[in-house]
Short mmCIF file of C-alpha atoms and ligand atoms in Angstrom, two decimals:
data_model
loop_
_atom_site.label_atom_id
_atom_site.label_comp_id
_atom_site.label_asym_id
_atom_site.label_seq_id
_atom_site.Cartn_x
_atom_site.Cartn_y
_atom_site.Cartn_z
CA MET A 464 11.68 -81.44 23.21
CA LYS A 465 12.56 -84.98 24.29
CA ILE A 466 9.90 -87.60 25.28
CA GLU A 467 9.78 -87.95 29.28
CA ARG A 468 7.09 -90.38 29.71
CA ILE A 469 4.52 -92.78 28.07
CA GLU A 470 1.06 -93.18 29.57
CA ALA A 471 -1.17 -96.39 28.80
CA ILE A 472 -4.18 -95.76 30.45
CA PRO A 473 -6.64 -99.02 29.98
CA TYR A 474 -10.72 -97.74 29.70
CA ALA A 475 -13.95 -99.34 29.00
CA ILE A 476 -17.01 -97.56 27.12
CA PRO A 477 -20.02 -99.80 26.53
CA TYR A 478 -21.70 -99.88 23.05
CA THR A 479 -25.20 -99.29 22.62
CA HIS A 480 -25.49 -102.44 20.78
CA PRO A 481 -22.74 -104.83 19.66
CA LEU A 482 -20.92 -104.84 16.16
CA LYS A 483 -21.05 -108.50 15.01
CA PHE A 484 -18.77 -109.71 12.29
CA ALA A 485 -17.12 -113.15 10.98
CA SER A 486 -13.85 -112.69 12.53
CA GLY A 487 -15.79 -111.63 16.19
CA GLU A 488 -17.79 -109.22 17.90
CA VAL A 489 -17.66 -105.81 20.04
CA SER A 490 -19.91 -104.66 22.86
CA THR A 491 -17.65 -102.74 25.07
CA ALA A 492 -14.65 -100.56 23.47
CA ASP A 493 -11.78 -102.23 26.08
CA HIS A 494 -9.22 -99.68 24.79
CA VAL A 495 -6.09 -98.13 25.64
CA LEU A 496 -5.65 -94.17 25.81
CA VAL A 497 -2.28 -93.81 25.12
CA ARG A 498 -0.12 -90.17 25.82
CA VAL A 499 3.24 -89.20 24.97
CA HIS A 500 4.45 -86.42 27.44
CA THR A 501 7.26 -84.17 26.41
CA ASP A 502 9.94 -82.63 28.55
CA ASP A 503 8.45 -78.95 27.74
CA GLY A 504 4.96 -80.20 28.53
CA ILE A 505 3.59 -81.02 25.31
CA VAL A 506 0.94 -83.93 25.63
CA GLY A 507 0.75 -86.21 22.53
CA VAL A 508 -2.67 -88.60 22.17
CA ALA A 509 -3.75 -91.39 20.52
CA ASP A 510 -6.37 -94.28 21.00
CA ALA A 511 -5.63 -98.17 20.59
CA PRO A 512 -8.26 -100.53 20.24
CA PRO A 513 -6.93 -103.99 20.74
CA ARG A 514 -8.16 -106.58 18.22
CA PRO A 515 -7.24 -110.15 19.48
CA TYR A 516 -8.88 -111.93 16.64
CA THR A 517 -7.30 -109.58 14.10
CA TYR A 518 -3.50 -109.00 15.46
CA GLY A 519 -3.63 -111.24 19.16
CA GLU A 520 -3.10 -107.94 20.93
CA THR A 521 -5.52 -107.28 23.87
CA GLN A 522 -5.90 -104.36 26.20
CA GLU A 523 -3.36 -106.24 28.95
CA SER A 524 -0.75 -106.79 25.92
CA ILE A 525 -0.82 -103.44 24.76
CA THR A 526 -0.29 -101.57 28.13
CA ALA A 527 2.42 -104.28 28.72
CA ILE A 528 4.27 -103.66 25.68
CA ILE A 529 3.96 -99.80 26.02
CA ASP A 530 4.77 -99.55 29.89
CA ASN A 531 7.47 -102.82 29.59
CA VAL A 532 9.06 -102.10 26.21
CA PHE A 533 8.48 -99.33 24.35
CA ALA A 534 8.30 -96.39 27.00
CA PRO A 535 11.86 -97.65 28.39
CA GLN A 536 13.49 -97.31 24.73
CA LEU A 537 11.61 -93.92 23.69
CA VAL A 538 12.22 -91.99 26.94
CA GLY A 539 14.83 -89.30 26.33
CA MET A 540 14.74 -89.15 22.33
CA GLU A 541 14.06 -86.18 20.28
CA VAL A 542 10.08 -86.21 19.67
CA MET A 543 10.99 -84.75 16.29
CA ASP A 544 13.11 -87.83 15.50
CA ARG A 545 10.05 -89.91 13.97
CA GLU A 546 12.08 -91.92 11.89
CA GLN A 547 14.31 -92.98 14.79
CA ILE A 548 11.37 -93.54 16.59
CA HIS A 549 9.75 -95.85 14.23
CA ALA A 550 12.98 -97.66 13.93
CA VAL A 551 12.86 -98.26 17.95
CA LEU A 552 9.00 -99.55 17.36
CA GLY A 553 10.01 -101.94 14.41
CA ARG A 554 12.78 -103.56 16.67
CA THR A 555 9.46 -105.53 18.52
CA VAL A 556 7.58 -107.63 15.87
CA ASN A 557 4.11 -107.64 15.67
CA ASN A 558 2.23 -105.50 18.03
CA HIS A 559 0.97 -103.35 14.97
CA VAL A 560 -1.95 -101.56 17.42
CA ALA A 561 0.28 -100.68 20.09
CA LYS A 562 3.15 -99.47 17.75
CA GLY A 563 0.41 -96.95 15.99
CA SER A 564 -0.93 -95.69 18.33
CA VAL A 565 2.39 -94.26 19.96
CA ASP A 566 3.29 -93.33 16.60
CA ILE A 567 0.17 -91.18 16.21
CA ALA A 568 0.64 -89.74 19.73
CA VAL A 569 4.31 -88.78 18.35
CA TRP A 570 2.63 -86.97 15.51
CA ASP A 571 0.05 -85.00 17.61
CA ALA A 572 3.35 -84.30 20.05
CA ILE A 573 4.83 -82.87 17.16
CA GLY A 574 1.92 -80.75 15.54
CA LYS A 575 1.51 -79.38 19.00
CA THR A 576 5.28 -78.23 19.33
CA LEU A 577 5.23 -76.77 15.76
CA GLU A 578 1.79 -75.03 16.45
CA THR A 579 0.27 -77.04 13.27
CA PRO A 580 -2.51 -79.15 12.44
CA VAL A 581 -1.43 -82.82 11.45
CA HIS A 582 -3.08 -83.18 8.42
CA LYS A 583 -0.91 -80.13 7.33
CA LEU A 584 2.18 -81.84 8.24
CA LEU A 585 0.89 -84.95 6.25
CA GLY A 586 -0.16 -83.47 3.12
CA GLY A 587 -3.11 -81.05 3.64
CA TYR A 588 -4.70 -82.20 0.76
CA THR A 589 -8.26 -81.26 1.92
CA ASP A 590 -9.91 -80.78 5.21
CA ARG A 591 -12.90 -83.17 5.12
CA MET A 592 -13.75 -86.91 4.20
CA ARG A 593 -16.97 -88.61 2.94
CA VAL A 594 -18.52 -90.79 5.62
CA SER A 595 -19.04 -94.39 4.95
CA HIS A 596 -20.77 -96.68 7.41
CA MET A 597 -20.07 -100.11 8.77
CA LEU A 598 -23.15 -102.34 9.14
CA GLY A 599 -22.66 -105.36 11.29
CA PHE A 600 -24.19 -108.98 11.31
CA ARG A 601 -28.07 -108.33 11.53
CA PRO A 602 -31.54 -109.47 9.96
CA ALA A 603 -31.56 -107.85 6.41
CA GLU A 604 -34.66 -105.86 7.42
CA GLU A 605 -32.87 -104.19 10.45
CA LEU A 606 -30.02 -103.54 8.27
CA LEU A 607 -31.88 -101.33 5.82
CA ASP A 608 -33.35 -99.74 8.62
CA GLU A 609 -30.29 -98.50 10.12
CA ALA A 610 -28.72 -97.47 6.54
CA LEU A 611 -32.06 -95.69 6.06
CA ARG A 612 -31.50 -94.13 9.05
CA PHE A 613 -27.59 -93.02 9.00
CA GLY A 614 -28.97 -91.41 5.39
CA GLU A 615 -31.63 -89.34 6.99
CA ILE A 616 -29.99 -88.24 10.01
CA TYR A 617 -26.41 -87.95 8.58
CA GLY A 618 -26.21 -87.86 5.08
CA ILE A 619 -24.28 -91.09 4.68
CA THR A 620 -24.53 -92.68 1.40
CA THR A 621 -21.71 -95.02 1.36
CA PHE A 622 -21.99 -98.48 3.55
CA LYS A 623 -19.63 -101.29 4.04
CA LEU A 624 -21.53 -104.67 4.97
CA LYS A 625 -20.02 -106.99 6.80
CA VAL A 626 -20.54 -110.79 5.32
CA GLY A 627 -18.70 -113.83 5.59
CA ARG A 628 -21.76 -116.09 7.16
CA ARG A 629 -22.84 -119.35 6.56
CA PRO A 630 -25.22 -120.16 4.84
CA LEU A 631 -24.55 -117.35 1.78
CA SER A 632 -27.77 -117.07 1.38
CA LEU A 633 -27.93 -114.88 4.61
CA ASP A 634 -25.41 -112.75 2.99
CA ILE A 635 -26.76 -112.52 -0.42
CA GLU A 636 -30.39 -111.43 0.92
CA ALA A 637 -28.74 -108.68 2.73
CA CYS A 638 -27.31 -107.06 -0.51
CA ARG A 639 -30.27 -107.54 -2.18
CA VAL A 640 -32.48 -106.07 0.69
CA LEU A 641 -30.08 -103.06 0.80
CA ARG A 642 -29.69 -102.49 -2.86
CA GLU A 643 -33.32 -102.39 -3.35
CA GLY A 644 -34.41 -100.12 -0.48
CA LEU A 645 -31.43 -97.84 -0.79
CA GLY A 646 -31.74 -97.26 -4.92
CA GLU A 647 -28.90 -97.44 -7.30
CA ASP A 648 -27.27 -94.05 -6.09
CA VAL A 649 -26.17 -95.31 -2.91
CA GLU A 650 -22.48 -97.43 -2.66
CA ILE A 651 -22.78 -100.75 -1.18
CA TYR A 652 -19.29 -103.08 -0.59
CA LEU A 653 -18.45 -106.15 1.22
CA ASP A 654 -16.36 -106.88 3.97
CA ALA A 655 -16.19 -110.96 4.76
CA ASN A 656 -13.40 -111.00 7.55
CA ARG A 657 -11.95 -114.14 5.92
CA GLY A 658 -15.36 -115.66 6.71
CA TRP A 659 -15.80 -117.76 3.35
CA THR A 660 -13.41 -119.75 1.40
CA ALA A 661 -12.38 -118.19 -2.14
CA ASN A 662 -14.96 -120.81 -3.67
CA GLU A 663 -17.86 -119.55 -1.71
CA ALA A 664 -16.52 -115.52 -2.22
CA LEU A 665 -16.86 -116.36 -5.98
CA GLU A 666 -20.58 -118.18 -5.48
CA VAL A 667 -21.42 -115.13 -3.66
CA LEU A 668 -20.04 -112.66 -6.50
CA ARG A 669 -22.13 -114.64 -9.19
CA ARG A 670 -25.18 -114.46 -6.85
CA THR A 671 -24.72 -110.64 -6.62
CA GLU A 672 -23.99 -110.04 -9.99
CA GLY A 673 -25.81 -106.68 -11.30
CA LEU A 674 -26.40 -105.34 -7.89
CA GLY A 675 -23.61 -102.76 -8.31
CA LEU A 676 -21.29 -103.53 -5.39
CA THR A 677 -18.08 -102.22 -5.42
CA LEU A 678 -15.46 -103.85 -3.22
CA LEU A 679 -14.72 -106.99 -1.70
CA GLU A 680 -12.50 -106.66 1.45
CA GLU A 681 -10.82 -109.68 2.91
CA PRO A 682 -13.18 -112.68 1.60
CA CYS A 683 -11.37 -115.36 2.60
CA ASP A 684 -7.70 -115.99 4.76
CA ALA A 685 -4.95 -114.78 2.43
CA ASN A 686 -3.07 -117.87 3.45
CA GLU A 687 -4.77 -119.90 1.39
CA VAL A 688 -2.87 -118.64 -1.57
CA MET A 689 -4.10 -120.32 -4.49
CA GLY A 690 -7.57 -119.91 -3.79
CA ARG A 691 -7.03 -116.42 -3.29
CA GLN A 692 -4.81 -115.74 -6.06
CA ARG A 693 -7.54 -117.68 -8.42
CA LEU A 694 -10.61 -115.22 -6.59
CA VAL A 695 -8.72 -111.67 -7.28
CA ASP A 696 -7.97 -113.51 -10.96
CA LYS A 697 -11.85 -113.90 -11.64
CA SER A 698 -13.29 -111.14 -9.20
CA PRO A 699 -15.00 -108.47 -11.46
CA ILE A 700 -14.74 -105.98 -8.47
CA PRO A 701 -11.74 -104.94 -6.57
CA VAL A 702 -10.49 -107.42 -3.78
CA VAL A 703 -9.29 -105.47 -1.02
CA GLY A 704 -6.75 -106.48 1.52
CA ASP A 705 -7.52 -105.93 5.09
CA GLU A 706 -6.13 -107.86 8.26
CA SER A 707 -3.63 -109.55 5.76
CA VAL A 708 -1.70 -106.02 5.11
CA PRO A 709 -0.87 -104.18 8.37
CA THR A 710 2.77 -103.56 7.42
CA ALA A 711 3.95 -101.61 4.01
CA GLY A 712 6.09 -104.77 3.42
CA ASP A 713 2.92 -107.02 3.92
CA VAL A 714 0.84 -104.69 1.56
CA ALA A 715 3.98 -105.43 -1.14
CA ARG A 716 3.94 -109.06 -0.80
CA GLU A 717 0.18 -109.54 -0.91
CA LEU A 718 0.13 -106.95 -4.25
CA LEU A 719 2.92 -108.54 -5.89
CA SER A 720 1.58 -112.34 -5.55
CA GLY A 721 -1.71 -111.11 -6.76
CA SER A 722 -4.15 -112.08 -3.38
CA CYS A 723 -5.13 -108.39 -3.57
CA ASN A 724 -5.63 -105.37 -5.32
CA ALA A 725 -6.60 -103.03 -3.56
CA ILE A 726 -5.75 -101.87 0.39
CA CYS A 727 -7.46 -100.63 3.18
CA ILE A 728 -5.25 -98.61 5.44
CA LYS A 729 -5.89 -98.33 9.18
CA THR A 730 -4.31 -95.69 11.02
CA ALA A 731 -4.94 -97.92 14.39
CA ARG A 732 -2.78 -100.41 13.30
CA SER A 733 -0.45 -98.54 11.02
CA GLY A 734 0.26 -95.07 13.01
CA PHE A 735 0.84 -92.57 10.39
CA THR A 736 4.28 -93.28 9.29
CA GLU A 737 3.43 -96.84 8.29
CA ALA A 738 0.24 -95.48 6.72
CA THR A 739 2.29 -92.92 4.73
CA GLN A 740 4.30 -95.78 3.28
CA ILE A 741 1.84 -97.99 2.67
CA LEU A 742 -0.21 -94.86 0.67
CA GLY A 743 2.81 -94.07 -1.33
CA LEU A 744 3.43 -97.59 -1.96
CA CYS A 745 -0.25 -98.26 -3.63
CA THR A 746 -0.19 -94.70 -4.95
CA GLY A 747 2.94 -95.62 -7.03
CA LEU A 748 1.42 -98.92 -8.31
CA GLY A 749 -1.88 -97.52 -8.96
CA VAL A 750 -3.87 -99.31 -6.54
CA ASP A 751 -6.83 -98.10 -4.77
CA VAL A 752 -6.83 -97.33 -1.05
CA THR A 753 -9.74 -97.23 1.41
CA MET A 754 -9.29 -95.42 4.84
CA GLY A 755 -10.60 -98.34 7.44
CA ASN A 756 -12.13 -98.46 10.62
CA GLN A 757 -10.46 -100.74 13.48
CA ILE A 758 -13.90 -99.84 15.23
CA ASP A 759 -12.51 -96.83 16.76
CA THR A 760 -13.34 -94.35 19.20
CA GLN A 761 -14.02 -90.44 18.26
CA ILE A 762 -10.22 -90.32 19.04
CA GLY A 763 -9.68 -93.14 16.64
CA SER A 764 -11.79 -91.65 13.92
CA LEU A 765 -10.13 -88.03 14.14
CA ALA A 766 -6.90 -89.88 13.54
CA THR A 767 -7.93 -91.65 10.57
CA VAL A 768 -9.94 -88.59 9.00
CA THR A 769 -6.54 -86.88 9.74
CA PHE A 770 -4.79 -88.93 7.52
CA GLY A 771 -7.47 -89.84 4.78
CA ALA A 772 -7.80 -85.86 4.46
CA ALA A 773 -4.00 -85.14 4.05
CA HIS A 774 -3.70 -86.86 0.78
CA GLU A 775 -5.56 -87.01 -2.40
CA ALA A 776 -5.50 -90.90 -2.87
CA SER A 777 -6.62 -91.55 0.80
CA SER A 778 -9.46 -88.78 0.52
CA ARG A 779 -11.15 -90.37 -3.09
CA ARG A 780 -13.40 -92.65 -1.86
CA ALA A 781 -15.47 -92.37 1.62
CA GLY A 782 -13.57 -93.27 4.88
CA GLU A 783 -14.93 -95.48 7.39
CA LEU A 784 -15.56 -92.99 10.26
CA SER A 785 -19.17 -93.50 11.90
CA ASN A 786 -18.76 -96.45 14.11
CA PHE A 787 -18.54 -94.42 17.24
CA LEU A 788 -22.13 -93.46 16.80
CA ASP A 789 -22.98 -97.04 18.30
CA MET A 790 -20.75 -96.06 21.65
CA ALA A 791 -22.90 -95.19 24.58
CA ASP A 792 -20.01 -92.30 25.31
CA ASP A 793 -16.52 -91.25 24.35
CA LEU A 794 -13.67 -89.70 25.70
CA LEU A 795 -13.35 -86.59 23.41
CA ALA A 796 -14.46 -83.41 25.05
CA ASP A 797 -15.61 -81.82 21.54
CA PRO A 798 -17.49 -84.42 20.18
CA LEU A 799 -16.84 -85.71 16.57
CA GLN A 800 -20.19 -84.55 14.34
CA ILE A 801 -20.85 -86.00 10.92
CA LEU A 802 -22.77 -83.44 8.50
CA ASP A 803 -23.81 -83.63 5.11
CA GLY A 804 -22.16 -87.27 5.16
CA THR A 805 -18.86 -85.90 5.82
CA ILE A 806 -16.36 -85.22 8.76
CA THR A 807 -13.77 -82.48 8.73
CA VAL A 808 -10.33 -82.29 10.41
CA ARG A 809 -9.70 -80.01 13.13
CA ASN A 810 -7.88 -77.06 12.41
CA VAL A 811 -5.74 -76.89 15.71
CA PRO A 812 -2.25 -77.90 16.60
CA GLY A 813 -1.67 -81.51 16.68
CA VAL A 814 -4.67 -83.83 15.84
CA GLY A 815 -6.98 -82.47 18.07
CA ALA A 816 -8.21 -84.86 20.32
CA GLU A 817 -8.61 -83.16 23.45
CA ILE A 818 -9.92 -85.42 26.38
CA ASP A 819 -12.55 -84.86 28.56
CA GLU A 820 -10.87 -85.64 32.25
CA ASP A 821 -13.63 -86.47 33.67
CA LYS A 822 -14.82 -88.87 31.45
CA LEU A 823 -11.57 -90.38 31.45
CA ALA A 824 -11.73 -90.70 35.43
CA ALA A 825 -15.04 -92.49 35.24
CA TYR A 826 -14.06 -95.14 32.46
CA ARG A 827 -10.88 -95.69 33.07
CA VAL A 828 -10.17 -99.55 34.58
CA ARG A 829 -6.87 -98.63 36.32
C1 MUC B 1402 -12.90 -104.44 9.68
O1 MUC B 1402 -12.71 -103.51 8.53
O2 MUC B 1402 -12.40 -105.51 9.44
C2 MUC B 1402 -13.63 -105.39 12.40
C3 MUC B 1402 -12.30 -105.98 12.88
C4 MUC B 1402 -11.15 -104.99 13.06
O3 MUC B 1402 -10.36 -105.30 13.17
O4 MUC B 1402 -11.92 -104.00 12.36
C5 MUC B 1402 -13.11 -104.38 11.97
C6 MUC B 1402 -13.39 -103.68 10.76
MG1 MG B 1403 -11.87 -105.08 7.11
#
């Protein structure tokens, strides 16, 4: 069961409408499908969503690092030797999404080899997660319409609102309109993608007091160290590290320095192996985690729920699992369903992302 070859296939699928946030905008899923082939015919699958504004990776850089660096290093290795593979990937700095996708494809290949679902290999805590839907920048009334529609059609009752705009009143207005329109039982939390300064974030917290917001994600740049620590000290709600914490080492440093007190885990950038380390660290320290969305396809969302459902701590909160609904199409042969506000894992060997080859042929860019 040796790794025989690794494919990195760039493809592009449009979104029905762009998702805008403080650090960028996505109107096409310019992703990379990663397939790890073993010498006994098993194929492990994962999706790599490039986020240049977050990690500096592009579709081209992900295909290049996999084709030119990772594949030559990994071909010939035993697919079961996950820690060896993780160590080899770790020799290259950064490239979080490329590494994460190879790691997930390796786990998928292991699950298929052992004829076991990967959520069982990872922990098997539960088979489903509640879904949180991410709302991008839009006028407040449109946001409310979207949230009400997603509540009605999919049963979603948790929303992450993208903020980080100036003037701050745009975001404050959006919080008010959502709370008034959705009622008290719906969870609303914020993600500013570093759009504010620490002082602006404090002002927003003051002006939204009483609206029952539950989390504040990456409010300002974590590199503005003292401002960020002051904000964490004064915030009445947990401050979540996201793009500041792609690795377990980053998580340790940011938590111990008081720059955040909750952690967003994204399997797209951490894979399952590093995500397991991050979750262990957070569980040991008594820190809340959220399962985040890197504007994932159905393949990526399936990976997130596979990891999130596998552990008690990562399945407590709703996971961000629904942004594929804004895509015009997907590569998954059997589409993901959100029913009663939840997504279930697939009880098949591996992660369960079976690819529709006709769609891949239609959307691949080379
Ligand atoms: C998020 O939580 O920040 C936006 C950019 C990215 O990398 O992920 C998304 C969502
Ligand atoms: Mg975020």
